[in-house]
Amino acid sequence: MGVGAAAIWGLVQFSRSERWVEHTYEVLAQIERVEAEVRRAESEARAYRLTSDPAHYAQYLAAAPLVRQRADALVALVADNPAQTSRAHDIGTRARLRLRELESLIQLQRTHGAEAAIAATRSGEGARLMQALIEAESAMRDAESELLRERKQASDARARWVIGIVVVGTLLPIALLGLLMAGLSRENRRVRELEREAREAMIELERIAVRRDRLSEQRRILGTYTGLLQSCQNLGEAMALTGRVVDELLPDAGGRCYVMRASQNLVESAGTFGSPATPSEDLMPPEHCWALRRGQVHRTDTGHTGLRCAHVGPTAHSDEWTLCVPLAAHGTTLGLLHVSGRASTGSDEAQADAVESIGEQLSQTMANLQLRESLRVQSLRDPLTQLYNRRYLEENLFRELQRCERRGLPLTVMMLDVDHFKRFNDENGHAAGDALLARVGEVLVDLTRGEDIACRYGGEEFTIILPEANLEVATRRAEEIRAAIGSLSVIHMRRVLGPVTVSIGVACFPEHGGSPERLLAAADSALYRAKGHGRNRVVISAA
């Protein structure tokens, strides 16, 4: 009886020790859960600041209460240990401070924009709060590990004492011994389960850290891309830069950048990049792409719609995915960004969001470049005749004159004036006069070479610069122009107006002047001589 009672008492003490060991493992696991939830909230908050995606904000709102619940559960676990209770309260306080700092960054982004939030993160407050939380957790973990060591020693000592009693008590019923062993086995299984949960928590922490690092790298790449994109001078540079950035984000994928033609009936390839999983057409109507039809991103893979765009080639692999991002700004479709790859190479939601962000940036840049080109053309062209304006003439005459002087070549300047233009305006109206000037501009475009510079000098006066043309060639060309305009008829308001004539003055470098001012003055003087001698003629400068 005494041996049996001693054995039972020893078993009870051993079971109590094992429960304390189990309690210690649970405390350690709960510490890991607190940190994991803080990390998850931090990751979702950072993703929301990077992408402004409401889904990430929703995930953050779901993670924040779990942090507080885990911290409160940790305090409840160590309520019997004042020292550990104090440490648990410290962990909970620091976790809540970190949540409050994350919430302030999100609110700062919502009220002042992403740049303000980015500037706030550079202060290092978040890193300091997180480091403080990690230090508090480490202190509590160390203390709990020391308790675990002491409890294991006590448990081992009691186990040895029980085994000794069992060995000595040879008369102990075999059934009681079997019951004891079953209890030990059950307790060991519970301990192993706690260890497994702790390992899973560590794996989850590593996964969160990897995702955080990947998002940080994407953010760096996109930030660099935005800065470089703003410095692009033309569409070709922007397309080449976009291809390199998408290739960097998705190294095992590829695709094309398309530009919408001015007619809005075709999009054509403006650049390719990477190694696409499926081919895409070089030239296609917008109807061939679901993204251009709907004006929103269209994606096909195992988790999305299976409707493939008509411009994408046939499927070669079951795990292929495609992503079409329409490029639009100010209500106008400008083009398309198409990417394709295989599921084994990536394309998770974060990468897809990054490509969409690239599409948004590229759309704005394309709109700005088109506006810049339109303004440049407007600043150089006369809107009525579509010829170059006087400003362009003055800038380029000097350059062409220097070039011809260096190479020892001639350069000729023609000054043209429509005869009796005021009378034509008075008899037919200003609208008819504008129609006449526009037709004269068309004739000058048709009868000048690609290297010639035809300009509207002002009013009914026109100027033509003929680089590398001597006086003989220029005079012959002037006669051709005079004859062509003399046979010109203008149809306006169902009336045939005309004919009209022009007077032309011709001056040549170096015979009639060595500077732009002298050449223009010489040609203008010859023009007035032509008018004084009866108009409708070509006169060479006498200077």
Coordinates of C-alpha atoms in Angstrom, one line a residue:
M1 CA 0.0 0.0 0.0
G2 CA 2.8 2.4 0.9
V3 CA 4.7 1.8 -2.4
G4 CA 1.4 2.3 -4.3
A5 CA 0.5 5.5 -2.5
A6 CA 4.1 6.8 -3.0
A7 CA 3.9 5.9 -6.7
I8 CA 0.5 7.7 -7.0
W9 CA 1.8 10.7 -5.2
G10 CA 4.9 10.8 -7.4
L11 CA 2.8 10.5 -10.5
V12 CA 0.6 13.4 -9.4
Q13 CA 3.7 15.6 -8.8
F14 CA 5.1 14.6 -12.2
S15 CA 1.8 15.4 -14.0
R16 CA 1.8 18.8 -12.3
S17 CA 5.4 19.5 -13.5
E18 CA 4.4 18.5 -17.0
R19 CA 1.5 20.9 -16.9
W20 CA 3.9 23.7 -16.0
V21 CA 6.1 22.7 -18.8
E22 CA 3.1 22.7 -21.1
H23 CA 2.2 26.1 -19.7
T24 CA 5.7 27.4 -20.5
Y25 CA 5.5 26.2 -24.1
E26 CA 2.1 27.8 -24.5
V27 CA 3.4 31.2 -23.2
L28 CA 6.3 31.0 -25.7
A29 CA 3.9 30.2 -28.5
Q30 CA 1.6 33.1 -27.5
I31 CA 4.6 35.5 -27.6
E32 CA 5.3 34.3 -31.1
R33 CA 1.6 34.8 -32.0
V34 CA 1.7 38.4 -30.8
E35 CA 4.7 39.2 -32.9
A36 CA 3.3 37.4 -35.9
E37 CA 0.1 39.5 -35.8
V38 CA 2.0 42.7 -35.4
R39 CA 4.1 41.8 -38.4
R40 CA 1.0 40.9 -40.4
A41 CA -0.6 44.3 -39.5
E42 CA 2.6 46.1 -40.4
S43 CA 2.9 44.3 -43.7
E44 CA -0.7 45.0 -44.7
A45 CA -0.4 48.7 -43.7
R46 CA 2.8 49.0 -45.8
A47 CA 1.1 47.3 -48.7
Y48 CA -1.9 49.7 -48.5
R49 CA 0.4 52.7 -48.4
L50 CA 2.3 51.4 -51.4
T51 CA -0.7 50.4 -53.6
S52 CA -3.7 52.3 -52.0
D53 CA -5.6 49.0 -52.4
P54 CA -8.7 48.9 -50.1
A55 CA -8.2 45.1 -49.8
H56 CA -4.9 45.6 -47.9
Y57 CA -6.5 48.2 -45.6
A58 CA -9.3 45.7 -44.9
Q59 CA -6.6 43.0 -44.0
Y60 CA -5.0 45.5 -41.7
L61 CA -8.3 46.3 -39.9
A62 CA -8.7 42.5 -39.5
A63 CA -5.2 42.1 -38.1
A64 CA -5.2 45.0 -35.6
P65 CA -7.9 43.5 -33.2
L66 CA -6.0 40.1 -33.2
V67 CA -2.9 41.9 -31.9
R68 CA -4.8 43.2 -28.9
Q69 CA -6.5 39.8 -28.4
R70 CA -3.1 38.0 -28.5
A71 CA -1.6 40.5 -26.1
D72 CA -4.5 40.2 -23.6
A73 CA -4.3 36.4 -23.8
L74 CA -0.6 36.5 -23.1
V75 CA -1.3 38.6 -19.9
A76 CA -3.9 36.1 -18.8
L77 CA -1.5 33.1 -19.3
V78 CA 1.1 34.5 -16.9
A79 CA -1.3 36.0 -14.3
D80 CA 0.2 33.7 -11.6
N81 CA 3.7 35.2 -12.2
P82 CA 4.0 38.9 -11.3
A83 CA 7.3 39.4 -13.1
Q84 CA 6.1 37.8 -16.3
T85 CA 2.7 39.6 -16.0
S86 CA 4.7 42.9 -16.0
R87 CA 6.6 41.9 -19.0
A88 CA 3.4 40.8 -20.8
H89 CA 1.8 44.1 -20.0
D90 CA 4.9 45.8 -21.5
I91 CA 4.6 43.7 -24.7
G92 CA 0.9 44.6 -25.0
T93 CA 1.7 48.3 -24.6
R94 CA 4.4 48.3 -27.2
A95 CA 2.3 46.4 -29.6
R96 CA -0.5 48.9 -29.3
L97 CA 1.9 51.8 -29.7
R98 CA 3.1 50.2 -33.0
L99 CA -0.5 49.8 -34.1
R100 CA -1.2 53.4 -33.3
E101 CA 1.8 54.5 -35.3
L102 CA 0.7 52.4 -38.3
E103 CA -2.8 53.9 -38.1
S104 CA -1.4 57.4 -38.1
L105 CA 0.7 56.7 -41.2
I106 CA -2.4 55.4 -43.0
Q107 CA -4.4 58.5 -42.0
L108 CA -1.5 60.7 -43.0
Q109 CA -1.5 59.1 -46.5
R110 CA -5.3 59.5 -46.8
T111 CA -5.2 63.2 -45.9
H112 CA -1.8 64.4 -47.3
G113 CA -0.9 61.7 -49.9
A114 CA 1.6 58.9 -50.3
E115 CA 4.6 61.2 -50.3
A116 CA 3.8 62.6 -46.8
A117 CA 3.4 59.0 -45.5
I118 CA 6.7 58.0 -47.0
A119 CA 8.4 61.0 -45.5
A120 CA 7.0 60.1 -42.1
T121 CA 8.3 56.5 -42.3
R122 CA 11.8 57.9 -42.8
S123 CA 11.8 59.2 -39.3
G124 CA 12.5 55.7 -38.1
E125 CA 9.8 55.8 -35.4
G126 CA 8.2 52.6 -36.7
A127 CA 11.5 50.7 -36.6
R128 CA 12.2 52.0 -33.1
L129 CA 8.8 50.9 -31.8
M130 CA 9.2 47.5 -33.5
Q131 CA 12.7 47.1 -32.0
A132 CA 11.4 47.9 -28.6
L133 CA 8.6 45.3 -29.0
I134 CA 11.1 42.7 -30.1
E135 CA 13.4 43.5 -27.1
A136 CA 10.4 43.2 -24.7
E137 CA 9.4 39.8 -26.2
S138 CA 13.0 38.6 -26.0
A139 CA 13.2 39.5 -22.3
M140 CA 10.0 37.6 -21.6
R141 CA 11.0 34.7 -23.7
D142 CA 14.3 34.4 -21.9
A143 CA 12.6 34.5 -18.5
E144 CA 10.1 31.8 -19.6
S145 CA 12.9 29.7 -21.1
E146 CA 14.6 29.8 -17.7
L147 CA 11.4 28.7 -16.0
L148 CA 11.1 26.0 -18.6
R149 CA 14.6 24.7 -17.8
E150 CA 13.9 24.7 -14.1
R151 CA 10.5 22.9 -14.6
K152 CA 12.0 20.4 -16.9
Q153 CA 14.7 19.6 -14.3
A154 CA 12.0 19.3 -11.6
S155 CA 9.9 17.1 -14.0
D156 CA 12.9 14.9 -14.8
A157 CA 13.7 14.5 -11.1
R158 CA 10.2 13.5 -10.2
A159 CA 10.1 11.1 -13.2
R160 CA 13.2 9.4 -11.9
W161 CA 11.7 9.2 -8.4
V162 CA 8.5 7.7 -9.8
I163 CA 10.4 5.2 -11.9
G164 CA 12.5 4.2 -8.8
I165 CA 9.3 3.6 -6.8
V166 CA 7.8 1.6 -9.6
V167 CA 11.0 -0.5 -10.0
V168 CA 11.2 -1.0 -6.2
G169 CA 7.4 -1.7 -5.9
T170 CA 7.5 -4.9 -7.8
L171 CA 4.0 -5.7 -6.5
L172 CA 2.6 -2.5 -8.1
P173 CA -0.3 -3.7 -10.3
I174 CA 0.6 -3.9 -14.0
A175 CA -2.6 -2.1 -14.8
L176 CA -1.5 1.0 -12.8
L177 CA 1.9 0.9 -14.6
G178 CA 0.1 0.8 -17.9
L179 CA -2.1 3.8 -16.9
L180 CA 0.9 5.7 -15.9
M181 CA 2.7 5.1 -19.2
A182 CA -0.4 6.1 -21.1
G183 CA -0.5 9.4 -19.3
L184 CA 3.1 10.1 -20.0
S185 CA 2.5 9.4 -23.7
R186 CA -0.5 11.7 -23.8
E187 CA 1.5 14.5 -22.2
N188 CA 4.4 14.1 -24.6
R189 CA 2.0 14.3 -27.5
R190 CA 0.6 17.5 -26.2
V191 CA 4.1 18.9 -25.8
R192 CA 5.0 18.0 -29.3
E193 CA 1.8 19.6 -30.6
L194 CA 2.8 22.8 -28.8
E195 CA 6.3 22.6 -30.4
R196 CA 4.7 22.1 -33.8
E197 CA 2.5 25.2 -33.3
A198 CA 5.6 27.2 -32.3
R199 CA 7.5 26.1 -35.5
E200 CA 4.5 27.0 -37.6
A201 CA 4.4 30.5 -36.1
M202 CA 8.1 30.9 -36.9
I203 CA 7.5 29.8 -40.5
E204 CA 4.7 32.3 -40.8
L205 CA 7.0 35.1 -39.5
E206 CA 9.5 34.2 -42.2
R207 CA 6.8 34.2 -44.8
I208 CA 5.7 37.7 -43.7
A209 CA 9.3 38.9 -43.7
V210 CA 9.8 37.6 -47.3
R211 CA 6.7 39.3 -48.5
R212 CA 7.6 42.6 -46.7
D213 CA 11.1 42.5 -48.4
R214 CA 9.5 41.9 -51.8
L215 CA 7.0 44.7 -51.4
S216 CA 9.9 47.0 -50.4
E217 CA 11.9 46.1 -53.5
Q218 CA 8.8 46.6 -55.7
R219 CA 8.3 50.0 -54.1
R220 CA 11.9 50.9 -54.7
I221 CA 11.7 49.9 -58.4
L222 CA 8.5 51.8 -58.9
G223 CA 9.8 54.9 -57.3
T224 CA 12.9 54.8 -59.5
Y225 CA 10.6 54.2 -62.6
T226 CA 8.4 57.2 -61.7
G227 CA 11.4 59.5 -61.5
L228 CA 12.9 58.3 -64.7
L229 CA 9.6 58.4 -66.5
Q230 CA 9.2 62.0 -65.8
S231 CA 12.5 62.7 -67.6
C232 CA 11.6 60.9 -70.8
Q233 CA 11.7 63.2 -73.8
N234 CA 9.7 61.0 -76.2
L235 CA 7.4 58.0 -76.4
G236 CA 10.2 55.7 -77.5
E237 CA 12.2 56.4 -74.3
A238 CA 9.1 55.9 -72.1
M239 CA 8.2 52.5 -73.8
A240 CA 11.8 51.2 -73.5
L241 CA 12.0 52.2 -69.8
T242 CA 8.7 50.6 -69.1
G243 CA 9.8 47.3 -70.8
R244 CA 13.0 47.2 -68.6
V245 CA 11.0 47.9 -65.4
V246 CA 8.4 45.2 -66.1
D247 CA 11.2 42.8 -67.0
E248 CA 12.8 43.6 -63.7
L249 CA 9.6 43.0 -61.7
L250 CA 8.6 39.8 -63.7
P251 CA 11.9 38.5 -65.0
D252 CA 10.3 35.2 -66.3
A253 CA 7.4 37.0 -68.1
G254 CA 7.2 39.3 -71.1
G255 CA 4.9 41.2 -73.4
R256 CA 4.3 44.4 -75.4
C257 CA 3.5 48.1 -75.1
Y258 CA 0.9 49.3 -77.6
V259 CA 0.1 52.8 -78.8
M260 CA -3.3 53.8 -80.1
R261 CA -3.2 55.4 -83.5
A262 CA -4.7 58.9 -84.0
S263 CA -7.6 57.4 -85.9
Q264 CA -8.5 55.4 -82.8
N265 CA -9.2 52.3 -84.9
L266 CA -5.9 50.4 -84.4
V267 CA -3.3 49.9 -81.7
E268 CA 0.2 49.0 -82.8
S269 CA 3.2 47.6 -81.0
A270 CA 5.6 50.3 -79.8
G271 CA 8.0 47.9 -77.9
T272 CA 8.5 44.4 -76.7
F273 CA 10.2 43.1 -73.5
G274 CA 11.0 39.8 -71.7
S275 CA 10.0 36.3 -72.7
P276 CA 6.2 36.2 -73.1
A277 CA 4.4 32.9 -72.5
T278 CA 2.1 33.5 -75.5
P279 CA 2.5 35.7 -78.6
S280 CA 0.4 38.8 -79.1
E281 CA -0.5 40.6 -82.4
D282 CA 1.7 43.5 -83.6
L283 CA -1.2 45.4 -84.9
M284 CA -4.9 45.0 -83.9
P285 CA -8.2 46.8 -83.6
P286 CA -9.2 47.7 -80.0
E287 CA -12.1 45.2 -80.2
H288 CA -9.6 42.4 -80.0
C289 CA -8.7 43.2 -76.3
W290 CA -11.2 42.9 -73.4
A291 CA -9.3 45.5 -71.4
L292 CA -9.7 48.2 -74.2
R293 CA -13.3 47.3 -74.6
R294 CA -14.2 47.6 -70.9
G295 CA -11.6 50.3 -70.0
Q296 CA -10.3 48.2 -67.0
V297 CA -7.6 45.6 -66.3
H298 CA -8.3 42.2 -67.7
R299 CA -6.5 39.1 -66.3
T300 CA -6.7 35.4 -67.2
D301 CA -5.3 32.6 -65.1
T302 CA -6.6 29.8 -62.9
G303 CA -8.2 32.2 -60.4
H304 CA -9.7 34.6 -62.8
T305 CA -12.0 34.7 -65.9
G306 CA -11.1 32.3 -68.7
L307 CA -12.1 34.8 -71.5
R308 CA -8.9 35.3 -73.5
C309 CA -8.3 38.4 -75.7
A310 CA -8.4 37.8 -79.5
H311 CA -4.9 39.3 -79.9
V312 CA -3.4 36.6 -77.6
G313 CA -2.1 33.4 -79.3
P314 CA -3.4 29.9 -78.5
T315 CA -2.7 28.4 -75.0
A316 CA 0.5 26.3 -75.0
H317 CA 0.5 25.5 -71.3
S318 CA -2.3 25.0 -68.8
D319 CA -0.7 27.3 -66.2
E320 CA -0.3 30.4 -68.4
W321 CA -1.6 33.8 -67.3
T322 CA -2.1 37.1 -69.2
L323 CA -2.6 40.7 -67.9
C324 CA -3.9 43.5 -70.1
V325 CA -3.7 47.0 -68.6
P326 CA -5.4 49.8 -70.7
L327 CA -3.4 53.0 -70.9
A328 CA -5.9 55.9 -70.6
A329 CA -5.8 59.5 -69.4
H330 CA -8.3 62.3 -69.3
G331 CA -11.0 60.1 -70.8
T332 CA -8.9 59.1 -73.8
T333 CA -7.5 55.7 -74.6
L334 CA -3.8 56.0 -75.4
G335 CA -2.6 52.4 -75.7
L336 CA -2.2 49.0 -73.9
L337 CA 0.3 47.2 -71.7
H338 CA 0.2 43.5 -72.2
V339 CA 2.1 40.9 -70.1
S340 CA 2.0 37.1 -70.1
G341 CA 3.8 34.4 -68.2
R342 CA 3.4 31.0 -66.5
A343 CA 2.1 30.4 -63.0
S344 CA 5.3 28.7 -62.0
T345 CA 7.2 32.0 -62.6
G346 CA 5.1 34.2 -60.3
S347 CA 2.4 36.8 -61.0
D348 CA 0.8 37.0 -57.6
E349 CA -1.5 39.9 -56.6
A350 CA 1.3 42.2 -55.5
Q351 CA 3.1 41.8 -58.8
A352 CA -0.2 42.4 -60.8
D353 CA -0.8 45.5 -58.7
A354 CA 2.7 46.7 -59.5
V355 CA 2.1 46.3 -63.3
E356 CA -1.2 48.2 -62.9
S357 CA 0.6 51.0 -61.2
I358 CA 3.1 51.1 -64.0
G359 CA 0.3 51.3 -66.5
E360 CA -1.2 54.3 -64.6
Q361 CA 2.2 56.1 -64.5
L362 CA 2.8 55.4 -68.2
S363 CA -0.6 56.7 -69.2
Q364 CA 0.0 60.0 -67.6
T365 CA 3.4 60.3 -69.2
M366 CA 2.0 59.4 -72.7
A367 CA -0.7 62.1 -72.2
N368 CA 2.0 64.7 -71.2
L369 CA 4.2 63.8 -74.1
Q370 CA 1.4 64.1 -76.6
L371 CA 0.4 67.5 -75.1
R372 CA 4.1 68.6 -75.2
E373 CA 4.4 67.6 -78.9
S374 CA 1.1 69.3 -79.7
L375 CA 2.3 72.5 -78.0
R376 CA 5.6 72.3 -79.8
V377 CA 3.9 71.9 -83.2
Q378 CA 1.6 74.8 -82.4
S379 CA 4.5 77.0 -81.4
L380 CA 6.3 76.3 -84.8
R381 CA 3.4 76.0 -87.3
D382 CA 1.0 78.6 -88.7
P383 CA -2.5 77.2 -87.9
L384 CA -4.0 78.5 -91.2
T385 CA -1.5 77.3 -93.8
Q386 CA 0.3 74.6 -91.7
L387 CA 3.6 76.1 -92.8
Y388 CA 6.3 77.0 -90.4
N389 CA 5.9 80.4 -88.6
R390 CA 8.2 83.4 -88.5
R391 CA 9.8 82.3 -85.3
Y392 CA 10.9 79.0 -86.8
L393 CA 12.2 80.8 -89.8
E394 CA 14.4 83.1 -87.8
E395 CA 15.8 80.3 -85.7
N396 CA 16.6 78.0 -88.6
L397 CA 17.8 80.5 -91.2
F398 CA 20.8 81.4 -89.1
R399 CA 21.7 77.7 -88.5
E400 CA 21.3 76.8 -92.2
L401 CA 23.4 79.8 -93.3
Q402 CA 26.2 78.8 -90.9
R403 CA 26.1 75.3 -92.3
C404 CA 26.3 76.4 -95.9
E405 CA 29.0 78.9 -95.1
R406 CA 31.2 76.2 -93.5
R407 CA 30.7 73.8 -96.4
G408 CA 31.1 76.5 -99.1
L409 CA 27.6 76.0 -100.5
P410 CA 25.0 78.5 -101.6
L411 CA 21.7 79.3 -99.9
T412 CA 18.7 81.1 -101.5
V413 CA 15.8 83.0 -99.9
M414 CA 12.5 83.7 -101.6
M415 CA 9.9 86.3 -100.5
L416 CA 6.4 85.8 -101.9
D417 CA 3.5 88.1 -101.7
V418 CA -0.1 87.5 -103.0
D419 CA -0.9 90.3 -105.5
H420 CA -3.9 92.5 -104.7
F421 CA -4.8 90.4 -101.6
K422 CA -6.5 93.3 -99.9
R423 CA -8.8 93.8 -102.9
F424 CA -9.5 90.0 -102.9
N425 CA -10.5 90.2 -99.2
D426 CA -12.7 93.2 -99.8
E427 CA -14.5 91.6 -102.7
N428 CA -14.9 88.1 -101.3
G429 CA -14.6 88.4 -97.6
H430 CA -12.0 87.4 -95.0
A431 CA -13.1 83.7 -95.0
A432 CA -12.3 83.5 -98.7
G433 CA -9.0 85.2 -98.1
D434 CA -8.1 82.6 -95.5
A435 CA -9.1 79.8 -97.9
L436 CA -6.8 81.4 -100.6
L437 CA -3.9 81.5 -98.1
A438 CA -4.4 77.9 -97.1
R439 CA -4.4 76.8 -100.8
V440 CA -1.2 78.8 -101.4
G441 CA 0.3 77.0 -98.4
E442 CA -0.6 73.6 -99.9
V443 CA 1.1 74.6 -103.2
L444 CA 4.3 75.6 -101.4
V445 CA 4.4 72.3 -99.5
D446 CA 3.9 70.4 -102.8
L447 CA 6.7 72.4 -104.7
T448 CA 9.4 72.4 -102.0
R449 CA 11.9 69.8 -101.1
G450 CA 12.1 68.0 -97.8
E451 CA 15.2 70.1 -96.8
D452 CA 13.5 73.4 -97.8
I453 CA 11.9 75.6 -95.2
A454 CA 8.5 77.1 -96.3
C455 CA 7.1 79.7 -93.8
R456 CA 4.3 82.1 -93.5
Y457 CA 6.2 85.4 -92.9
G458 CA 3.1 87.4 -92.1
G459 CA -0.2 88.3 -93.6
E460 CA -0.1 87.4 -97.3
E461 CA 3.7 87.1 -97.3
F462 CA 5.6 83.8 -97.5
T463 CA 9.3 83.0 -97.2
I464 CA 11.1 79.9 -98.6
I465 CA 14.7 79.0 -97.6
L466 CA 16.4 76.7 -100.1
P467 CA 19.7 75.3 -98.6
E468 CA 22.4 74.4 -101.2
A469 CA 20.4 75.9 -104.1
N470 CA 22.2 78.5 -106.3
L471 CA 20.6 81.5 -107.9
E472 CA 19.8 79.6 -111.2
V473 CA 18.1 76.7 -109.5
A474 CA 16.2 79.0 -107.1
T475 CA 15.0 81.3 -110.0
R476 CA 13.7 78.2 -111.9
R477 CA 11.9 77.0 -108.8
A478 CA 10.4 80.5 -108.2
E479 CA 9.0 80.5 -111.7
E480 CA 7.4 77.1 -111.1
I481 CA 5.8 78.3 -107.9
R482 CA 4.6 81.6 -109.6
A483 CA 3.1 79.6 -112.5
A484 CA 1.4 77.0 -110.1
I485 CA -0.2 79.7 -108.0
G486 CA -1.2 81.7 -111.1
S487 CA -3.2 78.7 -112.3
L488 CA -4.7 78.2 -108.9
S489 CA -8.5 78.3 -108.3
V490 CA -10.1 78.6 -104.9
I491 CA -13.5 77.1 -104.3
H492 CA -15.3 78.8 -101.4
M493 CA -19.0 78.8 -100.6
R494 CA -19.7 76.9 -103.9
R495 CA -18.0 79.8 -105.8
V496 CA -14.8 79.5 -107.8
L497 CA -12.5 82.4 -107.0
G498 CA -9.4 83.5 -108.8
P499 CA -7.2 83.3 -110.5
V500 CA -4.6 85.0 -108.3
T501 CA -0.9 85.8 -108.9
V502 CA 2.1 86.3 -106.7
S503 CA 5.2 88.4 -106.9
I504 CA 8.5 86.8 -105.8
G505 CA 11.8 88.3 -104.7
V506 CA 14.9 86.2 -104.7
A507 CA 18.2 86.7 -102.9
C508 CA 21.2 84.3 -102.7
F509 CA 24.1 83.8 -100.3
P510 CA 26.8 84.9 -100.5
E511 CA 26.1 87.3 -103.5
H512 CA 23.4 89.3 -101.8
G513 CA 24.3 89.1 -98.2
G514 CA 26.1 87.2 -95.5
S515 CA 23.7 87.4 -92.6
P516 CA 20.0 86.4 -92.2
E517 CA 19.0 90.0 -91.9
R518 CA 20.7 91.2 -95.0
L519 CA 19.4 88.2 -97.0
L520 CA 15.8 88.8 -95.9
A521 CA 16.1 92.5 -96.6
A522 CA 17.6 91.8 -100.1
A523 CA 14.8 89.4 -100.9
D524 CA 12.2 91.8 -99.6
S525 CA 13.6 94.6 -101.7
A526 CA 13.5 92.4 -104.8
L527 CA 9.8 91.6 -103.9
Y528 CA 8.9 95.2 -103.9
R529 CA 10.7 95.7 -107.2
A530 CA 8.6 92.9 -108.6
K531 CA 5.4 94.6 -107.4
G532 CA 6.6 97.9 -108.8
H533 CA 7.2 96.4 -112.2
G534 CA 3.7 95.1 -112.6
R535 CA 3.4 92.2 -110.2
N536 CA 3.1 88.5 -111.2
R537 CA 6.8 88.1 -111.8
V538 CA 10.1 86.9 -110.3
V539 CA 12.8 89.5 -109.6
I540 CA 16.3 88.8 -108.4
S541 CA 17.9 91.0 -105.8
A542 CA 20.2 93.7 -107.2
A543 CA 22.1 94.1 -103.9

